[in-house]
PDB file of C-alpha atoms in Angstrom:
ATOM      1  CA  UNK A   1     141.349  63.971 120.794  1.00 93.00           C
ATOM      2  CA  UNK A   2     144.935  64.407 119.770  1.00 91.00           C
ATOM      3  CA  UNK A   3     146.881  64.636 116.003  1.00 90.00           C
ATOM      4  CA  UNK A   4     150.166  64.279 114.641  1.00 87.00           C
ATOM      5  CA  UNK A   5     150.653  65.810 111.580  1.00 87.00           C
ATOM      6  CA  UNK A   6     154.610  66.508 110.512  1.00 81.00           C
ATOM      7  CA  UNK A   7     156.679  66.883 107.987  1.00 69.00           C
ATOM      8  CA  UNK A   8     158.183  63.461 106.463  1.00 62.00           C
ATOM      9  CA  UNK A   9     160.382  61.852 108.639  1.00 62.00           C
ATOM     10  CA  UNK A  10     159.593  63.757 111.535  1.00 70.00           C
ATOM     11  CA  UNK A  11     159.554  62.038 114.820  1.00 77.00           C
ATOM     12  CA  UNK A  12     157.374  61.664 117.907  1.00 82.00           C
ATOM     13  CA  UNK A  13     159.487  60.611 121.270  1.00 86.00           C
ATOM     14  CA  UNK A  14     157.946  59.179 124.011  1.00 91.00           C
ATOM     15  CA  UNK A  15     160.437  57.956 126.718  1.00 91.00           C
ATOM     16  CA  UNK A  16     161.186  54.791 126.864  1.00 88.00           C
ATOM     17  CA  UNK A  17     159.186  53.057 129.048  1.00 90.00           C
ATOM     18  CA  UNK A  18     156.721  56.065 129.192  1.00 94.00           C
ATOM     19  CA  UNK A  19     153.041  55.565 127.233  1.00 96.00           C
ATOM     20  CA  UNK A  20     151.421  58.525 126.137  1.00 94.00           C
ATOM     21  CA  UNK A  21     147.612  57.935 127.001  1.00 97.00           C
ATOM     22  CA  UNK A  22     144.719  59.429 124.152  1.00 96.00           C
ATOM     23  CA  UNK A  23     141.521  59.533 125.386  1.00 96.00           C
ATOM     24  CA  UNK A  24     140.120  60.834 122.724  1.00 95.00           C
ATOM     25  CA  UNK A  25     140.310  60.382 118.442  1.00 95.00           C
ATOM     26  CA  UNK A  26     143.965  59.472 117.465  1.00 94.00           C
ATOM     27  CA  UNK A  27     144.622  60.981 114.253  1.00 93.00           C
ATOM     28  CA  UNK A  28     148.396  59.769 112.318  1.00 89.00           C
ATOM     29  CA  UNK A  29     148.776  61.730 109.856  1.00 87.00           C
ATOM     30  CA  UNK A  30     152.092  61.931 108.454  1.00 84.00           C
ATOM     31  CA  UNK A  31     155.936  61.399 110.991  1.00 82.00           C
ATOM     32  CA  UNK A  32     156.530  58.032 113.140  1.00 83.00           C
ATOM     33  CA  UNK A  33     156.709  57.358 116.783  1.00 85.00           C
ATOM     34  CA  UNK A  34     160.742  56.524 117.776  1.00 84.00           C
ATOM     35  CA  UNK A  35     160.144  55.330 121.000  1.00 87.00           C
ATOM     36  CA  UNK A  36     157.859  54.617 123.910  1.00 91.00           C
ATOM     37  CA  UNK A  37     154.340  53.773 123.500  1.00 93.00           C
ATOM     38  CA  UNK A  38     150.957  55.703 122.142  1.00 93.00           C
ATOM     39  CA  UNK A  39     147.786  53.987 123.912  1.00 96.00           C
ATOM     40  CA  UNK A  40     144.984  54.961 121.928  1.00 96.00           C
ATOM     41  CA  UNK A  41     141.699  54.430 124.661  1.00 97.00           C
ATOM     42  CA  UNK A  42     139.427  56.565 122.131  1.00 95.00           C
ATOM     43  CA  UNK A  43     136.747  54.937 119.542  1.00 93.00           C
ATOM     44  CA  UNK A  44     138.844  56.243 116.363  1.00 91.00           C
ATOM     45  CA  UNK A  45     142.624  55.488 115.218  1.00 92.00           C
ATOM     46  CA  UNK A  46     142.736  57.059 112.077  1.00 91.00           C
ATOM     47  CA  UNK A  47     146.780  56.423 109.995  1.00 88.00           C
ATOM     48  CA  UNK A  48     147.317  58.276 107.478  1.00 85.00           C
ATOM     49  CA  UNK A  49     150.007  56.851 104.298  1.00 80.00           C
ATOM     50  CA  UNK A  50     152.080  59.216 105.577  1.00 77.00           C
ATOM     51  CA  UNK A  51     152.294  58.056 108.511  1.00 81.00           C
ATOM     52  CA  UNK A  52     154.960  55.496 109.585  1.00 77.00           C
ATOM     53  CA  UNK A  53     158.827  54.041 110.161  1.00 65.00           C
ATOM     54  CA  UNK A  54     161.117  54.962 107.502  1.00 57.00           C
ATOM     55  CA  UNK A  55     163.952  54.283 110.514  1.00 60.00           C
ATOM     56  CA  UNK A  56     164.378  51.776 112.199  1.00 61.00           C
ATOM     57  CA  UNK A  57     162.656  52.601 115.056  1.00 71.00           C
ATOM     58  CA  UNK A  58     161.253  51.093 118.246  1.00 81.00           C
ATOM     59  CA  UNK A  59     157.499  52.786 119.043  1.00 86.00           C
ATOM     60  CA  UNK A  60     154.478  51.290 119.582  1.00 90.00           C
ATOM     61  CA  UNK A  61     150.894  52.341 118.995  1.00 93.00           C
ATOM     62  CA  UNK A  62     148.433  50.056 121.773  1.00 95.00           C
ATOM     63  CA  UNK A  63     145.186  50.185 121.216  1.00 96.00           C
ATOM     64  CA  UNK A  64     144.000  49.223 124.336  1.00 96.00           C
ATOM     65  CA  UNK A  65     140.088  51.574 124.974  1.00 95.00           C
ATOM     66  CA  UNK A  66     137.023  50.434 126.373  1.00 93.00           C
ATOM     67  CA  UNK A  67     134.286  49.848 124.342  1.00 94.00           C
ATOM     68  CA  UNK A  68     134.387  49.882 120.530  1.00 96.00           C
ATOM     69  CA  UNK A  69     137.972  51.320 119.072  1.00 96.00           C
ATOM     70  CA  UNK A  70     137.970  51.255 114.929  1.00 95.00           C
ATOM     71  CA  UNK A  71     141.989  51.435 113.846  1.00 94.00           C
ATOM     72  CA  UNK A  72     141.759  52.517 110.049  1.00 93.00           C
ATOM     73  CA  UNK A  73     145.121  52.738 107.943  1.00 91.00           C
ATOM     74  CA  UNK A  74     145.528  53.518 104.681  1.00 89.00           C
ATOM     75  CA  UNK A  75     147.546  50.988 102.212  1.00 87.00           C
ATOM     76  CA  UNK A  76     151.364  52.556 102.134  1.00 79.00           C
ATOM     77  CA  UNK A  77     152.784  52.541  98.648  1.00 69.00           C
ATOM     78  CA  UNK A  78     156.493  51.959  99.902  1.00 66.00           C
ATOM     79  CA  UNK A  79     157.635  48.556 100.398  1.00 62.00           C
ATOM     80  CA  UNK A  80     160.166  49.258 103.667  1.00 63.00           C
ATOM     81  CA  UNK A  81     157.372  51.587 105.342  1.00 69.00           C
ATOM     82  CA  UNK A  82     155.553  50.700 108.142  1.00 75.00           C
ATOM     83  CA  UNK A  83     152.691  51.867 110.496  1.00 79.00           C
ATOM     84  CA  UNK A  84     154.639  51.217 113.769  1.00 81.00           C
ATOM     85  CA  UNK A  85     157.372  49.282 114.777  1.00 83.00           C
ATOM     86  CA  UNK A  86     154.873  47.407 116.915  1.00 88.00           C
ATOM     87  CA  UNK A  87     151.133  47.222 116.722  1.00 91.00           C
ATOM     88  CA  UNK A  88     149.393  45.781 120.137  1.00 94.00           C
ATOM     89  CA  UNK A  89     145.602  45.334 120.294  1.00 95.00           C
ATOM     90  CA  UNK A  90     143.815  44.164 123.725  1.00 96.00           C
ATOM     91  CA  UNK A  91     140.607  45.437 123.367  1.00 96.00           C
ATOM     92  CA  UNK A  92     137.515  42.589 122.623  1.00 95.00           C
ATOM     93  CA  UNK A  93     135.579  45.555 120.542  1.00 96.00           C
ATOM     94  CA  UNK A  94     138.357  46.713 118.884  1.00 96.00           C
ATOM     95  CA  UNK A  95     138.889  46.645 114.488  1.00 95.00           C
ATOM     96  CA  UNK A  96     142.427  47.233 112.715  1.00 94.00           C
ATOM     97  CA  UNK A  97     141.440  47.806 109.034  1.00 93.00           C
ATOM     98  CA  UNK A  98     142.749  48.792 105.956  1.00 90.00           C
ATOM     99  CA  UNK A  99     140.804  52.030 104.343  1.00 90.00           C
ATOM    100  CA  UNK A 100     139.871  51.931 100.715  1.00 80.00           C
ATOM    101  CA  UNK A 101     139.549  48.876  98.809  1.00 76.00           C
ATOM    102  CA  UNK A 102     142.893  47.776  98.592  1.00 83.00           C
ATOM    103  CA  UNK A 103     147.047  48.196  98.892  1.00 85.00           C
ATOM    104  CA  UNK A 104     149.485  47.411 100.637  1.00 86.00           C
ATOM    105  CA  UNK A 105     150.006  47.717 104.734  1.00 88.00           C
ATOM    106  CA  UNK A 106     153.503  47.063 106.123  1.00 84.00           C
ATOM    107  CA  UNK A 107     153.943  46.141 109.659  1.00 85.00           C
ATOM    108  CA  UNK A 108     156.530  45.298 111.965  1.00 84.00           C
ATOM    109  CA  UNK A 109     155.305  43.313 114.740  1.00 87.00           C
ATOM    110  CA  UNK A 110     151.767  42.535 115.815  1.00 91.00           C
ATOM    111  CA  UNK A 111     150.281  41.317 118.885  1.00 93.00           C
ATOM    112  CA  UNK A 112     146.212  40.251 118.608  1.00 93.00           C
ATOM    113  CA  UNK A 113     145.666  39.542 122.024  1.00 94.00           C
ATOM    114  CA  UNK A 114     141.912  40.693 122.186  1.00 95.00           C
ATOM    115  CA  UNK A 115     139.927  42.116 118.808  1.00 95.00           C
ATOM    116  CA  UNK A 116     139.810  41.776 115.456  1.00 95.00           C
ATOM    117  CA  UNK A 117     142.482  42.703 112.379  1.00 93.00           C
ATOM    118  CA  UNK A 118     140.498  42.428 109.000  1.00 92.00           C
ATOM    119  CA  UNK A 119     142.834  43.200 106.109  1.00 90.00           C
ATOM    120  CA  UNK A 120     140.262  41.613 103.708  1.00 88.00           C
ATOM    121  CA  UNK A 121     140.984  43.055 100.261  1.00 86.00           C
ATOM    122  CA  UNK A 122     144.803  44.423 101.626  1.00 87.00           C
ATOM    123  CA  UNK A 123     148.564  42.399 101.032  1.00 87.00           C
ATOM    124  CA  UNK A 124     149.939  42.662 104.573  1.00 88.00           C
ATOM    125  CA  UNK A 125     153.828  42.842 104.747  1.00 86.00           C
ATOM    126  CA  UNK A 126     154.762  41.646 108.385  1.00 85.00           C
ATOM    127  CA  UNK A 127     158.449  42.301 108.636  1.00 81.00           C
ATOM    128  CA  UNK A 128     158.587  40.599 112.449  1.00 82.00           C
ATOM    129  CA  UNK A 129     156.925  38.311 114.954  1.00 83.00           C
ATOM    130  CA  UNK A 130     153.155  37.916 114.768  1.00 89.00           C
ATOM    131  CA  UNK A 131     151.215  36.972 117.271  1.00 90.00           C
ATOM    132  CA  UNK A 132     147.691  36.016 117.333  1.00 90.00           C
ATOM    133  CA  UNK A 133     144.865  35.279 119.856  1.00 87.00           C
ATOM    134  CA  UNK A 134     141.722  35.911 118.686  1.00 90.00           C
ATOM    135  CA  UNK A 135     140.471  36.742 115.004  1.00 90.00           C
ATOM    136  CA  UNK A 136     142.921  37.861 112.562  1.00 90.00           C
ATOM    137  CA  UNK A 137     141.773  37.612 108.684  1.00 90.00           C
ATOM    138  CA  UNK A 138     144.265  38.546 105.983  1.00 87.00           C
ATOM    139  CA  UNK A 139     143.684  39.413 101.981  1.00 82.00           C
ATOM    140  CA  UNK A 140     143.664  38.200  98.837  1.00 78.00           C
ATOM    141  CA  UNK A 141     146.763  39.190  97.511  1.00 77.00           C
ATOM    142  CA  UNK A 142     150.134  37.323  99.224  1.00 82.00           C
ATOM    143  CA  UNK A 143     150.680  38.123 102.608  1.00 86.00           C
ATOM    144  CA  UNK A 144     153.965  38.072 104.129  1.00 86.00           C
ATOM    145  CA  UNK A 145     155.467  37.232 107.274  1.00 86.00           C
ATOM    146  CA  UNK A 146     159.539  37.559 106.945  1.00 82.00           C
ATOM    147  CA  UNK A 147     160.509  37.427 110.483  1.00 73.00           C
ATOM    148  CA  UNK A 148     163.144  34.250 110.676  1.00 67.00           C
ATOM    149  CA  UNK A 149     162.479  33.520 114.243  1.00 69.00           C
ATOM    150  CA  UNK A 150     158.574  32.023 114.603  1.00 71.00           C
ATOM    151  CA  UNK A 151     157.134  34.609 111.983  1.00 80.00           C
ATOM    152  CA  UNK A 152     153.565  33.832 113.142  1.00 85.00           C
ATOM    153  CA  UNK A 153     152.625  32.573 116.959  1.00 88.00           C
ATOM    154  CA  UNK A 154     148.553  31.220 117.264  1.00 89.00           C
ATOM    155  CA  UNK A 155     147.630  30.751 120.529  1.00 90.00           C
ATOM    156  CA  UNK A 156     144.058  30.937 120.439  1.00 90.00           C
ATOM    157  CA  UNK A 157     141.309  32.610 118.349  1.00 91.00           C
ATOM    158  CA  UNK A 158     140.904  32.444 114.269  1.00 91.00           C
ATOM    159  CA  UNK A 159     143.570  33.300 111.193  1.00 89.00           C
ATOM    160  CA  UNK A 160     141.680  33.227 108.303  1.00 90.00           C
ATOM    161  CA  UNK A 161     144.292  33.355 105.303  1.00 85.00           C
ATOM    162  CA  UNK A 162     141.514  34.294 102.995  1.00 83.00           C
ATOM    163  CA  UNK A 163     141.950  33.777  99.144  1.00 84.00           C
ATOM    164  CA  UNK A 164     146.229  35.041  99.097  1.00 83.00           C
ATOM    165  CA  UNK A 165     148.820  33.121  99.738  1.00 85.00           C
ATOM    166  CA  UNK A 166     150.393  33.503 102.675  1.00 87.00           C
ATOM    167  CA  UNK A 167     154.406  33.288 102.525  1.00 88.00           C
ATOM    168  CA  UNK A 168     156.187  32.781 105.871  1.00 86.00           C
ATOM    169  CA  UNK A 169     160.019  33.352 106.445  1.00 85.00           C
ATOM    170  CA  UNK A 170     160.592  30.552 109.002  1.00 82.00           C
ATOM    171  CA  UNK A 171     158.367  27.680 111.013  1.00 82.00           C
ATOM    172  CA  UNK A 172     155.276  29.072 112.529  1.00 84.00           C
ATOM    173  CA  UNK A 173     153.535  27.676 115.382  1.00 87.00           C
ATOM    174  CA  UNK A 174     150.045  27.074 116.330  1.00 87.00           C
ATOM    175  CA  UNK A 175     148.918  25.795 119.854  1.00 88.00           C
ATOM    176  CA  UNK A 176     145.439  26.636 120.151  1.00 88.00           C
ATOM    177  CA  UNK A 177     142.777  28.310 117.993  1.00 88.00           C
ATOM    178  CA  UNK A 178     142.325  26.966 114.291  1.00 86.00           C
ATOM    179  CA  UNK A 179     143.760  28.140 110.962  1.00 83.00           C
TER     180      UNK A 179
END
């Protein structure tokens, strides 16, 4: 098991190009990943409201374990706060979801290669490119994709905009799958 619980604006640095593999439960309570990659291999990833990017960092959270993985993200209260710079999901049995019943989830770049992202009941602010090749479900709020160059690319799977309003900062691309 691995827990990051630093004071606000404390940073975690994994050397650029390196990966820290976490085989057990990964708990991200407070702090931010500045560079490098943390690969969650365990069954549970918990991300608290105090964890994320207040600065322009470039860290990656990679969810690519074997078997069932659940990533629970506590909604943030600050509009400019992002959980991680890059969230990559590459496990068919992984599910990314919010905790509680409503709120705002801010992410920068999202790559869903394999797995499920279910933000039903939440508002998503995706500040850069989002790529989806599996099941991506949005909530009932205004879901914003503000990247100006291909803010959303769907290459396979199902993208469900939910009952909310998706707002795109640029043209989006669908080459396969269902929108």
